[in-house]
XYZ file of C-alpha atoms in Angstrom:
463
model
C -12.172 -29.409 -11.713
C -10.352 -26.164 -10.377
C -13.805 -24.585 -9.604
C -15.050 -27.554 -7.574
C -15.469 -27.098 -3.798
C -12.914 -29.387 -1.987
C -13.661 -30.462 1.506
C -11.459 -32.710 3.551
C -12.627 -34.243 6.595
C -10.166 -36.164 8.824
C -9.859 -37.774 12.338
C -6.436 -36.651 12.998
C -6.098 -38.203 16.323
C -4.337 -35.173 17.669
C -3.360 -32.278 15.304
C -0.616 -30.649 17.308
C 2.204 -32.570 15.795
C 0.757 -32.915 12.327
C 0.248 -29.376 11.193
C 3.060 -29.150 8.868
C 2.091 -32.257 6.972
C -1.367 -31.106 6.824
C -0.344 -28.017 5.265
C 1.833 -29.988 2.644
C -1.536 -31.857 1.699
C -3.242 -28.472 1.399
C -0.727 -27.224 -0.913
C -0.910 -30.345 -2.920
C -4.684 -30.617 -3.609
C -5.737 -26.930 -2.891
C -8.255 -27.593 -0.382
C -10.987 -25.142 0.503
C -12.346 -26.342 3.740
C -10.930 -28.935 6.390
C -13.090 -30.622 9.001
C -10.953 -32.012 11.863
C -12.028 -34.567 14.380
C -10.521 -35.742 17.578
C -8.136 -32.705 17.488
C -6.981 -33.256 21.148
C -6.209 -29.494 21.753
C -5.918 -27.666 24.806
C -8.073 -24.560 24.784
C -5.021 -22.408 25.801
C -2.979 -23.662 22.892
C -3.158 -21.559 19.751
C -2.513 -23.176 16.345
C -2.357 -21.494 12.882
C -2.721 -22.491 9.240
C -1.598 -20.202 6.501
C -4.497 -18.510 4.596
C -7.064 -20.272 6.780
C -9.350 -19.117 9.461
C -9.788 -21.689 12.265
C -12.871 -22.367 14.515
C -12.505 -24.859 17.250
C -14.655 -26.892 19.810
C -12.221 -28.024 22.398
C -12.845 -30.047 25.532
C -12.030 -28.458 28.868
C -8.657 -28.950 30.072
C -8.099 -31.662 32.640
C -5.202 -30.907 35.160
C -2.566 -33.595 34.764
C -4.259 -35.319 32.033
C -4.070 -34.986 28.209
C -6.456 -33.405 26.023
C -9.082 -35.412 24.241
C -11.741 -35.276 21.743
C -12.563 -31.899 20.103
C -13.368 -30.601 16.494
C -12.236 -27.894 14.318
C -13.265 -26.258 11.010
C -10.652 -24.558 8.812
C -11.993 -22.451 5.852
C -10.010 -20.600 3.313
C -9.819 -16.877 3.753
C -11.458 -16.155 0.375
C -14.580 -17.769 1.370
C -17.383 -15.736 2.740
C -18.825 -17.504 5.691
C -19.931 -17.216 9.373
C -19.479 -19.508 12.410
C -22.604 -21.122 13.773
C -22.505 -22.204 17.358
C -24.748 -25.199 18.157
C -25.070 -27.093 21.418
C -24.825 -30.969 20.871
C -23.787 -33.736 23.307
C -21.175 -34.827 20.737
C -18.378 -32.517 19.682
C -19.194 -30.325 16.735
C -18.108 -27.200 14.888
C -20.174 -25.581 12.209
C -20.065 -22.728 9.541
C -22.440 -21.609 7.088
C -21.357 -20.676 3.440
C -23.312 -19.856 0.290
C -23.619 -21.689 -3.148
C -25.909 -20.527 -5.839
C -27.925 -18.355 -3.372
C -28.488 -21.387 -1.001
C -26.951 -21.385 2.395
C -25.236 -24.601 3.223
C -24.202 -25.690 6.705
C -20.918 -27.592 7.045
C -20.171 -29.375 10.370
C -17.282 -31.291 11.655
C -18.497 -33.848 14.229
C -16.840 -36.372 16.402
C -18.545 -39.225 18.546
C -16.339 -41.067 21.010
C -16.638 -44.768 21.007
C -19.069 -46.325 23.468
C -20.973 -43.045 23.999
C -24.586 -43.639 22.939
C -25.564 -41.903 19.475
C -28.190 -39.321 20.101
C -30.230 -38.511 16.888
C -31.351 -35.223 18.523
C -27.919 -34.025 17.890
C -28.411 -34.386 14.226
C -31.678 -32.605 14.545
C -29.776 -29.623 16.135
C -27.140 -29.654 13.387
C -29.656 -29.695 10.577
C -32.337 -27.364 12.171
C -32.841 -24.154 10.060
C -30.957 -25.200 6.972
C -32.177 -26.825 3.823
C -28.710 -27.876 2.430
C -25.909 -29.276 4.708
C -22.978 -31.567 5.078
C -22.298 -33.124 8.343
C -19.047 -35.255 8.253
C -16.613 -36.900 10.535
C -16.072 -40.038 12.641
C -19.422 -40.894 14.163
C -18.124 -44.418 15.213
C -21.325 -45.718 13.498
C -20.933 -48.893 11.460
C -23.404 -50.025 8.704
C -23.032 -51.840 5.284
C -25.241 -49.015 3.873
C -22.048 -46.865 3.825
C -19.603 -49.834 3.260
C -18.859 -50.841 6.883
C -18.099 -54.406 7.564
C -20.832 -54.764 10.161
C -23.587 -53.124 12.077
C -23.175 -51.619 15.534
C -25.761 -49.739 17.805
C -24.763 -46.206 16.651
C -24.802 -47.414 12.940
C -28.291 -48.766 13.315
C -29.629 -45.439 14.916
C -28.013 -43.460 12.177
C -29.398 -45.573 9.541
C -32.934 -45.472 10.864
C -32.756 -41.645 11.013
C -31.318 -41.363 7.523
C -34.052 -43.495 6.133
C -36.852 -41.593 7.889
C -35.637 -38.307 6.623
C -34.453 -39.528 3.114
C -31.041 -38.274 3.711
C -27.660 -39.329 1.713
C -24.606 -40.844 3.260
C -21.516 -40.252 1.296
C -18.698 -42.657 2.210
C -15.586 -44.086 0.217
C -15.841 -47.658 -1.020
C -12.521 -48.285 0.618
C -11.598 -48.364 4.410
C -10.817 -45.198 6.171
C -9.817 -46.585 9.520
C -6.816 -48.854 10.184
C -6.528 -49.962 13.726
C -3.029 -50.367 15.188
C -4.216 -53.529 16.876
C -3.373 -56.342 14.633
C -6.399 -58.506 14.798
C -8.746 -55.512 14.022
C -9.607 -55.326 10.389
C -9.789 -52.123 8.478
C -13.324 -50.412 8.286
C -15.074 -47.424 7.182
C -15.932 -44.952 9.954
C -15.476 -41.645 8.403
C -18.715 -40.499 6.715
C -20.739 -37.651 5.545
C -24.489 -36.822 5.762
C -25.241 -34.700 2.822
C -28.362 -32.969 1.344
C -27.150 -30.836 -1.757
C -30.019 -30.945 -4.426
C -28.873 -30.706 -7.992
C -25.192 -31.000 -7.001
C -23.119 -34.017 -7.434
C -20.622 -35.001 -4.800
C -17.883 -37.623 -4.732
C -15.910 -39.190 -1.718
C -12.480 -40.424 -1.852
C -10.265 -42.145 0.813
C -6.740 -40.539 0.493
C -3.731 -42.557 1.616
C -1.955 -39.502 3.112
C -0.902 -38.087 6.624
C -0.145 -39.888 9.796
C -3.113 -41.103 11.726
C -5.065 -44.290 12.105
C -7.667 -42.639 9.937
C -7.370 -41.730 6.137
C -8.369 -38.228 5.381
C -11.493 -38.369 3.038
C -11.820 -35.695 0.133
C -15.383 -34.443 -0.817
C -15.585 -32.892 -4.142
C -18.623 -30.782 -5.037
C -19.150 -29.687 -8.806
C -19.713 -25.919 -7.728
C -18.095 -23.086 -5.900
C -18.902 -20.990 -2.971
C -19.244 -17.260 -2.936
C -15.855 -15.866 -2.352
C -14.491 -12.382 -1.547
C -12.805 -10.333 -4.237
C -9.109 -11.355 -4.877
C -6.404 -8.741 -3.662
C -5.626 -6.042 -6.131
C -2.171 -6.283 -7.668
C 0.455 -3.949 -6.105
C 1.429 -1.254 -8.566
C 3.524 1.986 -8.561
C 3.594 5.033 -10.772
C 6.699 6.133 -12.345
C 6.097 9.841 -11.759
C 8.893 10.989 -14.082
C 7.411 9.150 -16.893
C 3.942 10.363 -16.104
C 5.090 13.945 -15.962
C 7.037 13.627 -19.333
C 4.010 12.014 -20.952
C 1.598 14.783 -20.095
C 4.083 17.504 -21.155
C 4.217 16.000 -24.453
C 0.413 15.781 -24.621
C 0.055 19.395 -23.965
C 2.885 20.858 -25.914
C 0.608 21.951 -28.772
C -1.815 24.804 -28.933
C -5.081 24.102 -26.954
C -8.308 24.563 -28.924
C -10.455 27.717 -28.035
C -12.982 27.365 -25.435
C -15.937 29.754 -25.952
C -19.021 27.850 -24.968
C -20.119 25.413 -22.241
C -19.943 22.591 -24.475
C -16.278 23.549 -25.335
C -15.621 23.536 -21.480
C -17.225 20.050 -21.066
C -15.201 18.529 -24.072
C -11.865 20.059 -22.612
C -12.574 18.646 -19.197
C -13.267 15.229 -20.719
C -10.245 15.291 -22.798
C -7.990 16.342 -19.988
C -9.406 13.775 -17.711
C -8.898 10.995 -20.320
C -5.278 12.047 -21.044
C -4.374 12.003 -17.310
C -5.942 8.641 -17.071
C -4.106 7.212 -19.928
C -0.754 8.614 -18.790
C -1.330 7.198 -15.277
C -2.121 3.635 -16.919
C 1.083 3.776 -19.079
C 3.358 4.874 -16.189
C 2.427 1.939 -13.906
C 4.781 -0.793 -13.008
C 4.511 -3.806 -10.835
C 6.584 -4.278 -7.705
C 7.851 -7.390 -5.960
C 6.047 -7.715 -2.757
C 8.481 -9.220 -0.185
C 5.690 -9.894 2.111
C 4.122 -12.496 -0.208
C 6.149 -15.868 -0.465
C 5.046 -19.373 -1.265
C 6.458 -22.036 1.096
C 6.596 -24.535 -1.816
C 8.043 -28.049 -0.791
C 11.351 -29.000 -2.599
C 11.561 -32.144 -4.669
C 13.321 -34.039 -1.967
C 10.610 -33.582 0.694
C 7.944 -34.617 -1.912
C 9.873 -37.781 -2.758
C 10.049 -38.666 0.869
C 6.270 -38.144 1.337
C 5.744 -40.369 -1.814
C 7.892 -43.009 -0.314
C 6.001 -42.777 3.050
C 2.622 -43.123 1.444
C 3.938 -46.203 -0.429
C 4.974 -47.701 2.843
C 1.655 -46.858 4.499
C -0.250 -48.547 1.731
C 1.984 -51.537 2.148
C 1.259 -51.658 5.843
C -2.515 -51.313 5.497
C -2.453 -54.103 2.915
C -0.203 -56.832 4.802
C -0.095 -55.423 8.473
C 3.676 -56.372 8.769
C 5.187 -55.040 11.870
C 8.531 -54.552 10.297
C 6.914 -52.311 7.553
C 5.134 -50.363 10.312
C 8.499 -49.664 11.950
C 9.721 -48.396 8.729
C 6.603 -46.226 8.160
C 7.107 -44.771 11.766
C 10.748 -43.866 11.065
C 9.856 -42.366 7.752
C 7.067 -40.255 9.239
C 9.268 -38.860 11.880
C 12.040 -38.118 9.427
C 9.648 -36.185 7.234
C 8.379 -34.149 10.239
C 11.991 -33.140 10.945
C 12.428 -32.267 7.194
C 9.294 -30.184 7.250
C 10.101 -28.372 10.274
C 13.748 -27.662 8.976
C 12.379 -26.464 5.749
C 9.749 -23.989 7.253
C 12.427 -22.466 9.448
C 14.842 -22.051 6.485
C 12.219 -20.491 4.484
C 11.349 -17.936 7.132
C 14.909 -17.311 7.719
C 15.510 -16.604 4.163
C 12.298 -14.410 4.053
C 13.579 -12.351 7.051
C 17.090 -11.664 5.308
C 15.253 -10.314 2.307
C 13.479 -7.544 4.168
C 15.097 -4.153 4.131
C 14.292 -0.834 6.020
C 15.020 1.148 2.914
C 11.928 -0.055 0.945
C 9.547 -0.153 3.980
C 9.102 -4.048 3.777
C 10.047 -4.571 7.409
C 7.562 -2.149 8.620
C 4.926 -3.741 6.435
C 5.576 -7.049 7.980
C 5.204 -5.505 11.328
C 1.939 -4.028 10.439
C 0.577 -7.220 8.875
C 1.582 -9.309 12.015
C -0.051 -6.902 14.372
C -3.092 -6.223 12.221
C -4.666 -9.495 11.072
C -7.316 -9.373 8.476
C -10.581 -10.541 10.009
C -12.753 -13.069 8.119
C -15.249 -11.811 5.590
C -18.841 -12.612 7.052
C -22.050 -12.267 5.317
C -24.405 -9.230 6.120
C -27.830 -9.529 7.649
C -30.358 -7.570 5.512
C -34.260 -7.277 5.260
C -34.284 -10.627 3.328
C -31.892 -12.530 5.571
C -28.196 -13.178 5.059
C -26.435 -11.605 2.027
C -23.331 -13.182 0.767
C -22.519 -11.850 -2.782
C -20.583 -8.736 -3.078
C -23.204 -7.050 -5.494
C -25.974 -7.848 -2.888
C -23.892 -6.420 -0.021
C -23.220 -3.334 -1.978
C -26.865 -2.833 -2.722
C -27.676 -3.458 1.070
C -25.190 -0.546 1.864
C -26.743 1.600 -0.842
C -30.255 1.036 0.364
C -29.294 1.548 4.076
C -27.547 4.928 3.322
C -30.304 6.102 0.896
C -32.788 5.590 3.835
C -30.525 7.281 6.293
C -29.733 10.407 4.149
C -33.249 10.787 2.768
C -34.228 14.515 3.466
C -36.792 15.106 6.012
C -39.504 17.518 5.091
C -39.850 20.360 7.782
C -41.547 23.679 8.077
C -40.794 26.408 5.353
C -38.621 28.959 7.153
C -38.534 32.613 5.587
C -34.899 33.166 6.499
C -33.838 30.093 4.552
C -35.788 31.075 1.601
C -34.527 34.587 1.565
C -30.812 33.339 1.932
C -31.186 30.981 -1.097
C -32.636 33.889 -3.053
C -29.825 36.197 -2.269
C -27.312 33.424 -3.291
C -28.843 32.811 -6.463
C -29.424 36.406 -7.433
C -25.775 37.344 -6.665
C -23.737 38.614 -9.627
C -20.234 37.266 -10.172
C -17.566 39.838 -11.249
C -16.385 38.715 -14.744
C -13.104 40.626 -14.295
C -12.048 38.104 -11.332
C -9.768 35.573 -13.328
C -7.502 32.934 -11.518
C -3.856 32.326 -12.431
C -1.743 29.218 -12.951
C 0.219 30.227 -9.813
C -2.942 30.470 -7.759
C -3.991 26.922 -9.086
C -0.512 25.445 -8.322
C -0.681 26.680 -4.850
C -4.082 25.034 -4.232
C -2.734 21.776 -5.815
C 0.484 21.906 -3.427
C -1.617 22.132 -0.478
C -3.793 18.929 -1.297
C -3.233 16.080 1.090
C -1.417 13.215 -0.303
C -2.933 10.120 1.385
C -6.330 10.670 -0.095
C -8.692 8.239 -2.150
C -9.215 9.188 -5.623
C -12.668 10.217 -6.937
C -14.781 8.614 -9.555
C -12.082 9.733 -12.288
C -9.346 7.653 -10.525
C -6.990 10.611 -10.431
C -5.255 10.977 -7.207
C -3.718 14.276 -5.646
C -0.351 12.795 -6.127
C -0.994 12.800 -9.905
C -1.847 16.543 -9.829
C 1.040 17.252 -7.624
C 3.288 15.582 -10.363
C 1.836 17.159 -13.352
C 4.033 19.241 -15.501
C 3.736 23.162 -15.723
C 2.081 23.281 -19.035
C -0.874 20.864 -17.742
C -1.801 23.732 -15.360
């Protein structure tokens, strides 16, 4: 389902040279959150994924030695979340999201082979949250989650799960395919889950280039997200002015009472709003483009996946060599395609329409992640609850403080209320036009959604 939360957890065995193919998989199945294990990233190296925020837990760099271990969480920019820093002996990266007013902690974990499994790590990861997903390569084997055999880590994990009545989700097909010929495939990539009243499925995907298959977790609900971006529209001011001029050509009704004034103001506001709506037109935003993969690359990826399945089934060295060649070729195709698309996008920019300046602004000012707010009742995720929190805060801040009654204040208010207005002082259209001309342009509209630009472009008979 389109509204399902889709999470991929994957032992990538080094992510630096697999970014483009992971991005192609993200496009293919529209993933919301990616949990990566064994990223092997140097803390000084920065990586980016389009439309995703990245949180990493890297091992310290070792001079003269390659990077090892590490975990990361990629979360889509539309999902409201916060990073949670937890200290565990095994590598882990965690975030909190909200589904149905429940906070869910999602953790990417990786335990190296041969390192003892410490169940206290799980207590730290699960502490303070009722709902959670802990997923990754724990190098723990047990038939309870479809592994072929039992190892020490698997036994410790199994006892911990049984004592706390937790659920272990794992595919019913292998997720790990060792490059050593006499090692049989097995299930190493699992997820510890506690999601009451929600169903979750786990599928091993025959995709990407690693000795581990990525595992897709699909949950039948969706997290709280930020509002989608508003469409980019412009106003045809010539059409707007002509529309208002046509509306106000006739003789206006007489205004003699306060009710007549209120009706006239309401009619005027409605006419301006309608003219603005009818004068809108959409523009082609050059800063937004989709890097869709062409059919030839998709066909090559499908051919690579068929070779990968064949190698996993028969373990033929000749098939493995073909698979390696195909993988290298696809990486080159993806890199060339990405560069071509970027060059095409740059050539489409123009100084006359301001698109090049908007690109520069977007590159220099990155939009930060949308985090929940802390209120009196804990974390607040939904837009309505956050708006109410702001309203309550401002109401408390701007509540008048009762003070002593000052005679000079009372006398000043009385003189203002008793002042007589000269009924012979009338304004003129020219005076009103002068006020409008001096209004600043780049100001937000009020409750009526009528901007200063709309008033500046109104025809003479409107005034």
